[in-house]
Short mmCIF file of C-alpha atoms and ligand atoms in Angstrom, two decimals:
data_model
loop_
_atom_site.label_atom_id
_atom_site.label_comp_id
_atom_site.label_asym_id
_atom_site.label_seq_id
_atom_site.Cartn_x
_atom_site.Cartn_y
_atom_site.Cartn_z
CA UNK A 1 -1.74 15.48 14.96
CA UNK A 2 -4.35 13.79 16.36
CA UNK A 3 -5.32 13.02 19.89
CA UNK A 4 -4.34 9.82 20.35
CA UNK A 5 -6.52 7.20 21.90
CA UNK A 6 -3.71 6.23 24.12
CA UNK A 7 -3.17 9.71 25.91
CA UNK A 8 -4.08 9.58 30.07
CA UNK A 9 -4.83 12.30 32.26
CA UNK A 10 -1.96 10.67 34.10
CA UNK A 11 -0.16 11.26 31.27
CA UNK A 12 3.30 13.23 31.46
CA UNK A 13 2.63 15.97 29.21
CA UNK A 14 6.51 16.65 28.18
CA UNK A 15 7.60 12.39 27.62
CA UNK A 16 7.29 10.96 24.63
CA UNK A 17 6.77 7.49 26.92
CA UNK A 18 7.90 5.75 30.05
CA UNK A 19 10.18 3.37 29.86
CA UNK A 20 8.56 1.07 31.93
CA UNK A 21 4.83 1.49 29.57
CA UNK A 22 7.71 0.30 26.84
CA UNK A 23 9.26 -2.30 28.66
CA UNK A 24 6.34 -3.85 29.75
CA UNK A 25 5.52 -5.27 26.21
CA UNK A 26 8.41 -8.03 26.97
CA UNK A 27 5.88 -11.30 27.95
CA UNK A 28 5.42 -14.43 26.84
CA UNK A 29 2.37 -15.01 24.98
CA UNK A 30 1.02 -17.54 27.25
CA UNK A 31 -2.05 -18.56 24.62
CA UNK A 32 -2.96 -19.87 21.25
CA UNK A 33 -6.66 -19.62 20.12
CA UNK A 34 -8.57 -20.43 17.20
CA UNK A 35 -10.72 -18.01 15.32
CA UNK A 36 -11.11 -15.97 17.98
CA UNK A 37 -13.15 -13.43 18.27
CA UNK A 38 -11.51 -9.65 18.88
CA UNK A 39 -13.63 -6.73 21.31
CA UNK A 40 -14.20 -3.65 18.79
CA UNK A 41 -13.46 -0.87 20.99
CA UNK A 42 -13.87 1.20 18.54
CA UNK A 43 -15.48 2.60 14.76
CA UNK A 44 -15.96 -0.18 12.40
CA UNK A 45 -14.29 -2.62 10.55
CA UNK A 46 -14.19 -2.12 6.42
CA UNK A 47 -16.42 -3.91 4.68
CA UNK A 48 -13.49 -4.70 1.89
CA UNK A 49 -10.82 -5.87 4.12
CA UNK A 50 -10.78 -9.87 2.94
CA UNK A 51 -7.98 -11.88 3.64
CA UNK A 52 -5.51 -12.50 6.27
CA UNK A 53 -2.86 -10.66 8.54
CA UNK A 54 0.15 -12.59 9.32
CA UNK A 55 2.03 -11.37 11.49
CA UNK A 56 5.62 -13.36 13.10
CA UNK A 57 7.63 -12.15 16.61
CA UNK A 58 9.29 -13.81 19.43
CA UNK A 59 6.20 -14.90 21.44
CA UNK A 60 8.73 -16.64 24.01
CA UNK A 61 11.50 -14.86 25.59
CA UNK A 62 11.74 -16.09 29.62
CA UNK A 63 11.94 -20.05 30.63
CA UNK A 64 12.39 -21.05 33.99
CA UNK A 65 12.49 -17.97 35.05
CA UNK A 66 16.20 -16.78 32.84
CA UNK A 67 16.16 -13.78 29.97
CA UNK A 68 16.50 -14.15 26.59
CA UNK A 69 19.43 -12.03 26.27
CA UNK A 70 17.85 -10.30 23.19
CA UNK A 71 14.13 -10.49 22.17
CA UNK A 72 15.58 -11.47 18.34
CA UNK A 73 16.47 -14.83 20.16
CA UNK A 74 12.12 -15.41 21.14
CA UNK A 75 10.26 -17.77 19.67
CA UNK A 76 9.22 -17.58 16.60
CA UNK A 77 4.88 -17.13 17.19
CA UNK A 78 2.39 -16.20 14.03
CA UNK A 79 -0.36 -14.50 14.66
CA UNK A 80 -3.05 -14.77 11.75
CA UNK A 81 -5.74 -11.81 11.84
CA UNK A 82 -8.36 -13.51 9.53
CA UNK A 83 -11.15 -10.47 7.62
CA UNK A 84 -13.77 -11.28 6.01
CA UNK A 85 -17.69 -9.43 5.85
CA UNK A 86 -16.57 -6.57 8.08
CA UNK A 87 -15.56 -9.63 10.49
CA UNK A 88 -11.83 -10.32 12.25
CA UNK A 89 -10.94 -13.21 13.88
CA UNK A 90 -7.47 -14.57 15.32
CA UNK A 91 -5.34 -17.60 15.12
CA UNK A 92 -2.15 -18.26 16.44
CA UNK A 93 0.36 -20.39 16.89
CA UNK A 94 3.89 -20.67 18.17
CA UNK A 95 6.05 -22.51 15.43
CA UNK A 96 6.72 -25.88 16.47
CA UNK A 97 10.35 -26.32 15.70
CA UNK A 98 12.66 -28.78 17.28
CA UNK A 99 14.10 -26.71 19.97
CA UNK A 100 10.89 -25.55 21.15
CA UNK A 101 9.18 -28.64 21.04
CA UNK A 102 13.14 -29.96 23.71
CA UNK A 103 12.86 -27.20 25.39
CA UNK A 104 8.91 -27.17 26.32
CA UNK A 105 9.70 -30.16 27.14
CA UNK A 106 12.71 -29.11 29.40
CA UNK A 107 11.62 -26.22 30.67
CA UNK A 108 14.51 -23.66 30.12
CA UNK A 109 16.75 -23.36 27.71
CA UNK A 110 18.83 -25.65 25.74
CA UNK A 111 20.61 -23.99 23.30
CA UNK A 112 22.10 -20.51 22.82
CA UNK A 113 20.93 -17.67 20.64
CA UNK A 114 22.71 -15.97 18.07
CA UNK A 115 21.78 -12.54 20.20
CA UNK A 116 23.19 -13.34 22.72
CA UNK A 117 21.22 -16.08 25.10
CA UNK A 118 23.52 -18.60 26.77
CA UNK A 119 22.44 -21.64 28.34
CA UNK A 120 23.16 -22.06 31.99
CA UNK A 121 26.02 -23.73 33.18
CA UNK A 122 27.93 -20.47 32.40
CA UNK A 123 30.84 -19.88 29.81
CA UNK A 124 31.98 -23.38 29.55
CA UNK A 125 29.08 -25.02 29.53
CA UNK A 126 28.21 -22.55 26.00
CA UNK A 127 32.29 -22.63 24.54
CA UNK A 128 32.35 -24.44 21.68
CA UNK A 129 28.76 -25.02 21.20
CA UNK A 130 28.33 -24.08 17.35
CA UNK A 131 24.65 -25.19 17.13
CA UNK A 132 22.74 -22.49 15.16
CA UNK A 133 19.09 -22.67 16.98
CA UNK A 134 16.50 -21.99 14.45
CA UNK A 135 13.68 -19.90 15.58
CA UNK A 136 11.33 -18.88 12.41
CA UNK A 137 10.33 -16.06 14.21
CA UNK A 138 11.43 -13.29 11.61
CA UNK A 139 8.80 -12.81 9.10
CA UNK A 140 5.41 -14.34 7.16
CA UNK A 141 4.71 -15.16 4.04
CA UNK A 142 2.48 -16.83 1.88
CA UNK A 143 3.93 -19.44 -0.57
CA UNK A 144 1.76 -21.54 -2.92
CA UNK A 145 0.13 -23.45 -0.58
CA UNK A 146 1.93 -22.76 2.09
CA UNK A 147 3.23 -19.86 4.65
CA UNK A 148 6.97 -19.81 5.15
CA UNK A 149 8.16 -18.75 8.57
CA UNK A 150 11.75 -17.49 7.53
CA UNK A 151 14.61 -16.97 9.69
CA UNK A 152 17.84 -16.07 7.68
CA UNK A 153 21.02 -18.25 8.68
CA UNK A 154 18.72 -21.65 7.96
CA UNK A 155 15.51 -22.85 6.17
CA UNK A 156 12.12 -21.47 6.03
CA UNK A 157 9.94 -24.05 7.94
CA UNK A 158 6.89 -24.66 6.21
CA UNK A 159 3.23 -23.62 7.93
CA UNK A 160 -0.49 -24.30 7.44
CA UNK A 161 -1.60 -21.06 6.61
CA UNK A 162 -5.71 -21.79 7.99
CA UNK A 163 -4.77 -23.65 11.43
CA UNK A 164 -1.17 -22.42 11.59
CA UNK A 165 0.00 -26.17 12.64
CA UNK A 166 3.79 -26.50 11.61
CA UNK A 167 4.25 -29.13 8.90
CA UNK A 168 8.36 -28.98 9.35
CA UNK A 169 11.41 -27.65 8.17
CA UNK A 170 11.13 -27.41 4.26
CA UNK A 171 13.66 -27.32 1.44
CA UNK A 172 11.28 -25.60 -1.19
CA UNK A 173 10.61 -28.97 -3.15
CA UNK A 174 14.60 -30.00 -3.54
CA UNK A 175 15.59 -25.84 -3.98
CA UNK A 176 17.25 -25.80 -0.48
CA UNK A 177 20.32 -27.85 0.62
CA UNK A 178 19.53 -29.21 4.27
CA UNK A 179 19.72 -26.35 6.49
CA UNK A 180 20.44 -24.12 3.98
CA UNK A 181 20.08 -20.18 4.72
CA UNK A 182 17.07 -18.24 3.66
CA UNK A 183 16.84 -14.74 4.08
CA UNK A 184 13.77 -13.35 5.97
CA UNK A 185 13.32 -11.01 3.58
CA UNK A 186 11.40 -11.87 0.11
CA UNK A 187 10.04 -8.97 -2.04
CA UNK A 188 7.21 -9.63 -3.96
CA UNK A 189 7.52 -8.45 -7.93
CA UNK A 190 4.24 -7.70 -9.24
CA UNK A 191 4.30 -8.57 -12.37
CA UNK A 192 7.58 -6.77 -14.09
CA UNK A 193 7.59 -9.65 -16.28
CA UNK A 194 3.64 -10.90 -16.88
CA UNK A 195 4.05 -13.16 -14.06
CA UNK A 196 4.31 -11.98 -10.43
CA UNK A 197 7.22 -13.21 -8.16
CA UNK A 198 8.89 -13.93 -4.82
CA UNK A 199 12.44 -12.75 -5.80
CA UNK A 200 14.43 -13.78 -2.24
CA UNK A 201 18.21 -14.64 -1.94
CA UNK A 202 20.04 -16.88 0.49
CA UNK A 203 23.89 -15.52 1.70
CA UNK A 204 26.81 -17.99 2.67
CA UNK A 205 29.46 -16.12 4.43
CA UNK A 206 33.28 -15.65 5.22
CA UNK A 207 36.30 -13.90 3.94
CA UNK A 208 34.57 -14.33 0.55
CA UNK A 209 30.78 -14.30 0.20
CA UNK A 210 28.11 -15.94 -1.53
CA UNK A 211 24.99 -14.67 -2.53
CA UNK A 212 22.08 -16.99 -4.41
CA UNK A 213 19.26 -14.99 -6.00
CA UNK A 214 16.14 -17.31 -6.58
CA UNK A 215 13.06 -15.52 -7.82
CA UNK A 216 9.64 -18.60 -8.01
CA UNK A 217 6.85 -18.83 -9.36
CA UNK A 218 3.68 -16.97 -6.31
CA UNK A 219 0.07 -17.69 -8.45
CA UNK A 220 -1.12 -20.65 -11.06
CA UNK A 221 -0.30 -24.04 -10.69
CA UNK A 222 3.39 -23.23 -10.78
CA UNK A 223 2.90 -21.31 -7.59
CA UNK A 224 5.55 -22.28 -5.53
CA UNK A 225 7.66 -23.56 -8.28
CA UNK A 226 11.43 -22.01 -8.65
CA UNK A 227 11.42 -20.32 -11.55
CA UNK A 228 15.29 -18.78 -11.45
CA UNK A 229 18.75 -19.58 -9.48
CA UNK A 230 22.49 -17.98 -9.86
CA UNK A 231 25.07 -17.91 -7.17
CA UNK A 232 27.74 -14.55 -7.71
CA UNK A 233 30.98 -14.34 -5.14
CA UNK A 234 31.78 -10.79 -3.66
CA UNK A 235 35.11 -10.50 -1.62
CA UNK A 236 34.45 -9.13 2.63
CA UNK A 237 32.45 -10.31 4.79
CA UNK A 238 28.51 -10.18 4.04
CA UNK A 239 25.40 -9.15 7.13
CA UNK A 240 22.51 -9.13 4.59
CA UNK A 241 19.34 -8.47 6.51
CA UNK A 242 17.17 -6.71 3.72
CA UNK A 243 18.17 -6.06 -0.40
CA UNK A 244 15.62 -4.67 -2.59
CA UNK A 245 14.55 -5.57 -6.21
CA UNK A 246 13.62 -3.13 -9.87
CA UNK A 247 12.20 -5.03 -12.82
CA UNK A 248 16.44 -5.43 -13.96
CA UNK A 249 18.28 -5.31 -10.64
CA UNK A 250 18.69 -6.92 -7.13
CA UNK A 251 20.55 -4.96 -5.14
CA UNK A 252 22.01 -5.57 -2.13
CA UNK A 253 23.96 -3.79 0.75
CA UNK A 254 27.04 -4.83 2.05
CA UNK A 255 27.61 -3.00 5.63
CA UNK A 256 31.67 -2.23 6.42
CA UNK A 257 31.25 -4.37 9.33
CA UNK A 258 33.70 -7.61 10.60
CA UNK A 259 33.11 -10.63 12.90
CA UNK A 260 35.63 -11.96 14.67
CA UNK A 261 33.98 -15.44 16.50
CA UNK A 262 35.95 -16.52 18.48
CA UNK A 263 34.15 -14.52 21.46
CA UNK A 264 31.18 -17.30 20.12
CA UNK A 265 33.05 -20.07 20.05
CA UNK A 266 34.45 -19.42 24.30
CA UNK A 267 31.20 -19.11 25.01
CA UNK A 268 31.17 -15.29 26.11
CA UNK A 269 28.92 -13.65 23.36
CA UNK A 270 26.38 -14.97 20.47
CA UNK A 271 27.61 -15.00 17.00
CA UNK A 272 25.64 -11.07 16.01
CA UNK A 273 27.23 -9.72 19.07
CA UNK A 274 30.78 -11.12 17.53
CA UNK A 275 29.92 -7.92 14.80
CA UNK A 276 31.59 -4.64 15.03
CA UNK A 277 31.89 -1.98 12.19
CA UNK A 278 35.00 -1.20 10.88
CA UNK A 279 35.57 1.94 11.45
CA UNK A 280 37.28 3.01 8.01
CA UNK A 281 35.64 0.47 6.29
CA UNK A 282 33.24 1.66 3.44
CA UNK A 283 30.22 -0.20 1.69
CA UNK A 284 29.49 -1.47 -1.04
CA UNK A 285 26.39 -1.49 -3.11
CA UNK A 286 25.87 -5.00 -4.79
CA UNK A 287 24.47 -5.16 -8.36
CA UNK A 288 23.06 -8.44 -9.19
CA UNK A 289 21.43 -8.59 -12.39
CA UNK A 290 18.46 -10.81 -11.95
CA UNK A 291 17.59 -13.66 -14.89
CA UNK A 292 13.58 -12.43 -15.91
CA UNK A 293 15.54 -8.88 -16.72
CA UNK A 294 17.33 -7.42 -19.55
CA UNK A 295 20.83 -7.28 -18.68
CA UNK A 296 20.14 -11.24 -17.20
CA UNK A 297 23.27 -13.83 -17.44
CA UNK A 298 25.76 -10.56 -17.27
CA UNK A 299 28.24 -9.99 -14.00
CA UNK A 300 27.08 -8.26 -11.57
CA UNK A 301 28.32 -4.34 -10.36
CA UNK A 302 30.08 -2.96 -7.18
CA UNK A 303 29.77 0.37 -6.59
CA UNK A 304 30.69 3.22 -2.93
CA UNK A 305 28.40 3.20 -0.70
CA UNK A 306 27.35 5.73 1.99
CA UNK A 307 28.79 5.15 5.16
CA UNK A 308 26.59 3.90 7.78
CA UNK A 309 24.77 0.81 8.78
CA UNK A 310 21.11 -0.48 7.02
CA UNK A 311 18.96 -3.21 7.74
CA UNK A 312 16.02 -2.63 5.87
CA UNK A 313 15.57 -0.75 2.50
CA UNK A 314 11.94 1.31 1.32
CA UNK A 315 12.31 0.80 -2.36
CA UNK A 316 13.92 0.95 -5.73
CA UNK A 317 13.58 1.81 -9.42
CA UNK A 318 15.07 2.51 -12.29
CA UNK A 319 15.57 5.76 -14.15
CA UNK A 320 17.24 6.06 -17.37
CA UNK A 321 20.14 4.55 -16.23
CA UNK A 322 20.27 5.47 -12.69
CA UNK A 323 18.99 2.97 -10.00
CA UNK A 324 17.58 4.46 -7.33
CA UNK A 325 17.69 3.02 -3.98
CA UNK A 326 15.79 4.20 -0.47
CA UNK A 327 16.79 2.99 2.61
CA UNK A 328 17.53 2.93 6.36
CA UNK A 329 20.34 4.11 7.58
CA UNK A 330 22.39 4.16 11.08
CA UNK A 331 25.44 5.72 12.18
CA UNK A 332 26.42 2.80 13.52
CA UNK A 333 25.31 -1.20 14.23
CA UNK A 334 23.47 -1.25 17.29
CA UNK A 335 24.23 -4.07 19.12
CA UNK A 336 23.48 -5.33 22.83
CA UNK A 337 26.36 -5.86 25.00
CA UNK A 338 26.91 -8.94 27.02
CA UNK A 339 26.36 -7.43 30.41
CA UNK A 340 23.29 -5.37 28.99
CA UNK A 341 19.77 -5.82 29.82
CA UNK A 342 17.70 -5.50 26.64
CA UNK A 343 14.51 -4.10 28.91
CA UNK A 344 16.83 -0.96 30.02
CA UNK A 345 18.70 0.69 26.66
CA UNK A 346 18.71 4.10 26.99
CA UNK A 347 17.27 5.16 23.24
CA UNK A 348 19.24 8.21 23.93
CA UNK A 349 22.30 6.06 23.52
CA UNK A 350 20.96 4.37 20.10
CA UNK A 351 21.74 6.45 16.97
CA UNK A 352 18.60 6.81 15.26
CA UNK A 353 17.35 5.72 11.65
CA UNK A 354 17.15 7.72 8.76
CA UNK A 355 15.49 7.68 5.31
CA UNK A 356 17.83 8.27 2.20
CA UNK A 357 18.92 8.14 -1.25
CA UNK A 358 20.74 6.76 -2.96
CA UNK A 359 20.97 7.68 -6.57
CA UNK A 360 23.65 5.13 -7.30
CA UNK A 361 25.30 4.90 -11.51
CA UNK A 362 26.20 1.34 -11.99
CA UNK A 363 28.11 2.31 -15.28
CA UNK A 364 30.72 5.40 -13.17
CA UNK A 365 31.10 3.94 -9.71
CA UNK A 366 29.05 7.16 -8.31
CA UNK A 367 26.80 7.53 -5.73
CA UNK A 368 24.28 10.61 -4.86
CA UNK A 369 23.09 10.51 -1.12
CA UNK A 370 20.05 12.37 0.17
CA UNK A 371 18.51 12.51 3.34
CA UNK A 372 14.24 12.21 3.09
CA UNK A 373 13.26 12.34 6.60
CA UNK A 374 14.91 13.17 10.08
CA UNK A 375 12.66 11.40 12.27
CA UNK A 376 13.99 8.60 12.62
CA UNK A 377 12.30 5.57 12.18
CA UNK A 378 11.80 1.50 10.08
CA UNK A 379 9.68 -0.55 8.59
CA UNK A 380 8.68 1.68 5.75
CA UNK A 381 6.49 0.45 3.12
CA UNK A 382 5.37 1.14 -0.19
CA UNK A 383 1.85 0.64 -1.91
CA UNK A 384 3.04 -3.81 -3.14
CA UNK A 385 1.61 -2.42 -6.32
CA UNK A 386 5.01 -0.15 -6.65
CA UNK A 387 7.19 -2.24 -5.73
CA UNK A 388 10.24 -1.73 -8.27
CA UNK A 389 8.88 1.33 -9.64
CA UNK A 390 8.63 4.94 -8.87
CA UNK A 391 6.86 5.36 -6.02
CA UNK A 392 5.14 8.93 -4.62
CA UNK A 393 3.98 7.73 -0.96
CA UNK A 394 5.49 5.09 1.43
CA UNK A 395 3.91 4.73 5.77
CA UNK A 396 6.68 3.90 8.42
CA UNK A 397 6.69 3.72 12.04
CA UNK A 398 8.54 6.71 13.60
CA UNK A 399 9.86 8.10 16.98
CA UNK A 400 7.24 10.44 18.45
CA UNK A 401 10.45 13.07 18.77
CA UNK A 402 11.70 14.56 15.93
CA UNK A 403 15.03 14.06 16.27
CA UNK A 404 16.80 11.52 18.33
CA UNK A 405 16.49 7.36 19.04
CA UNK A 406 13.03 6.37 20.74
CA UNK A 407 11.04 3.54 20.18
CA UNK A 408 8.27 3.30 17.39
CA UNK A 409 5.00 5.24 18.56
CA UNK A 410 3.84 6.68 15.48
CA UNK A 411 2.72 6.16 11.70
CA UNK A 412 4.07 8.41 9.09
CA UNK A 413 3.01 8.93 5.58
CA UNK A 414 5.22 10.39 3.53
CA UNK A 415 4.66 11.99 -0.10
CA UNK A 416 7.98 11.40 -1.63
CA UNK A 417 7.26 13.98 -4.32
CA UNK A 418 6.62 17.40 -2.15
CA UNK A 419 8.14 16.44 1.55
CA UNK A 420 4.52 16.38 2.92
CA UNK A 421 3.84 14.15 5.75
CA UNK A 422 0.90 13.03 7.93
CA UNK A 423 1.39 11.68 11.23
CA UNK A 424 -0.86 9.27 13.38
CA UNK A 425 0.65 9.18 17.14
CA UNK A 426 0.18 6.43 19.69
CA UNK A 427 1.85 8.22 21.88
CA UNK A 428 2.97 8.66 24.94
CA UNK A 429 1.31 4.62 26.52
CA UNK A 430 1.11 3.41 22.78
CA UNK A 431 3.89 1.39 21.20
CA UNK A 432 3.82 0.23 17.27
CA UNK A 433 4.94 -2.47 15.07
CA UNK A 434 5.44 -3.00 11.29
CA UNK A 435 2.38 -1.11 9.86
CA UNK A 436 1.03 -2.93 6.80
CA UNK A 437 -0.16 -1.09 3.61
CA UNK A 438 -2.77 -2.90 2.19
CA UNK A 439 -3.54 -0.86 -1.42
CA UNK A 440 -8.00 -1.04 -2.04
CA UNK A 441 -7.60 -0.10 -5.86
CA UNK A 442 -5.50 -1.55 -8.57
CA UNK A 443 -5.35 1.79 -10.07
CA UNK A 444 -1.66 3.85 -10.13
CA UNK A 445 -4.05 6.62 -9.71
CA UNK A 446 -4.85 5.96 -6.00
CA UNK A 447 -1.46 5.22 -5.25
CA UNK A 448 -2.46 5.87 -1.53
CA UNK A 449 -6.16 4.11 -1.31
CA UNK A 450 -6.37 1.60 0.91
CA UNK A 451 -6.30 0.66 5.38
CA UNK A 452 -3.18 0.74 6.91
CA UNK A 453 -2.89 -1.97 10.06
CA UNK A 454 -0.92 -2.57 12.79
CA UNK A 455 -0.54 -4.39 15.57
CA UNK A 456 -0.29 -1.38 19.31
CA UNK A 457 0.99 -2.48 22.83
CA UNK A 458 -1.58 -0.88 24.82
CA UNK A 459 0.32 -0.02 28.03
CA UNK A 460 -2.55 1.04 29.90
CA UNK A 461 -3.58 -1.98 29.68
CA UNK A 462 -0.84 -4.16 29.63
CA UNK A 463 -2.03 -6.13 26.42
CA UNK A 464 -2.28 -5.78 22.51
CA UNK A 465 -4.35 -3.50 19.66
CA UNK A 466 -5.22 -4.16 16.42
CA UNK A 467 -5.37 -0.72 14.66
CA UNK A 468 -6.54 -0.47 10.93
CA UNK A 469 -6.64 3.45 9.45
CA UNK A 470 -7.39 5.30 6.51
CA UNK A 471 -3.91 5.22 4.56
CA UNK A 472 -4.98 8.73 2.81
CA UNK A 473 -5.58 10.45 5.73
CA UNK A 474 -4.03 7.79 8.81
CA UNK A 475 -8.09 8.97 10.20
CA UNK A 476 -8.61 5.60 12.47
CA UNK A 477 -11.42 3.91 11.33
CA UNK A 478 -11.27 0.35 13.70
CA UNK A 479 -9.00 -0.37 17.04
CA UNK A 480 -10.19 -3.87 18.04
CA UNK A 481 -8.48 -5.39 22.02
CA UNK A 482 -6.99 -8.31 20.35
CA UNK A 483 -7.33 -11.36 23.29
CA UNK A 484 -3.93 -12.55 24.24
CA UNK A 485 -0.41 -9.98 25.03
CA UNK A 486 2.60 -9.69 22.18
CA UNK A 487 5.59 -8.77 23.18
CA UNK A 488 7.39 -6.13 20.45
CA UNK A 489 7.29 -8.07 16.81
CA UNK A 490 9.15 -8.14 13.57
CA UNK A 491 7.84 -8.62 9.77
CA UNK A 492 4.62 -9.01 8.70
CA UNK A 493 2.12 -10.26 5.33
CA UNK A 494 -0.83 -9.37 3.83
CA UNK A 495 -2.49 -12.27 2.12
CA UNK A 496 -5.58 -11.39 -0.17
CA UNK A 497 -8.79 -13.66 0.23
CO1 CO B 1 13.86 -7.04 8.54
#
């Protein structure tokens, strides 16, 4: 391991982090900038990086002295880092949702948040207010000529990809009904069926849940058009944040969760705080045949899944009759109760995310699970040109310590063939977001050739750094100071020039 650029002489050698350093990232984004320069503090920006790194996450966490109950309730703020000719510039904008505009004017929270943020006035003021505040804060992707700011319980906001101005809620050329749920985790099929596609879904849930699986064209004149669309219903409540694709399948993991809406209706809890693990409940894989694949039109299959809770998958691929899917499993659903302060959480009490592989036999209702890495991780990805295929390498964010939960401070490159790993760390004073791998070469022989870019909370200067690593050996290529402070965030994407 290399010595971190965030090691100071006063760093406590026995501690991987200080909680005050970690929680210092929870701040409001105070400025919106246009093509602002970044200050290069180390190395040089690769000239072959040409495109834009878009990234979404909560940018407003406090209003009028009151804090959100959970950072996931913070309004979406999009940052665009534009790379060209060895230079990089930043444009950033809040998504102008209807609710953001109203709360900006009022300078206070007027809406409840799904993760427990309450309006002023106590339980009575919040009871029976079941409006969902679409905060557009989870992911940002490009589809056709527009960016989409995504929040899974409602429809996307369309954004101008250059200026980041908000165009408005999009129904995607008439595809979505008013406020229809649209996942924050689209997956990009790199061309398993000739043209590349964006595959995504929306879920409506209750005692029965319905998944709407959609595929959109991403290239040429048809970019943004719907190519296929199917709906399948399953028994039981489904909380589906992410999924995975192979050439022939869309794979969902239905966690064993129950939903009791009463405390939400009574104004005591946010909707997501009403989710609870079913202790003896069984998780299930839901396998839906893609309309572009060889099982098009066939019925979905349901297969038993391991116990545990999954937000994110790494990748999936087919091997003979089996489907393999790598996912990050938690022992339990992590939630923040009504009386907890999210800045004071005790990492030691939280379950850690473990990367596991499941080999599923869709015809025999059987799975075989193996652990790929025991170190707490999140935000894992393979080379996007291998999405849906067997990949050798992956990159992920990990805790600094080898066991148990902890804040994300390091990046691991894992060789899935021989378990060798390379680690770059920002500990003890750096905290990282989602690392994005950018392939340099489309040849499969150079699967790990490219760059990894990541935003790091630099608690030494209470600011955000943009770090560029060589993807092969995780050596530092460049470190840049971002001119705004950006809280711990969610997902982002790379759009080639
Ligand atoms: Co996610």
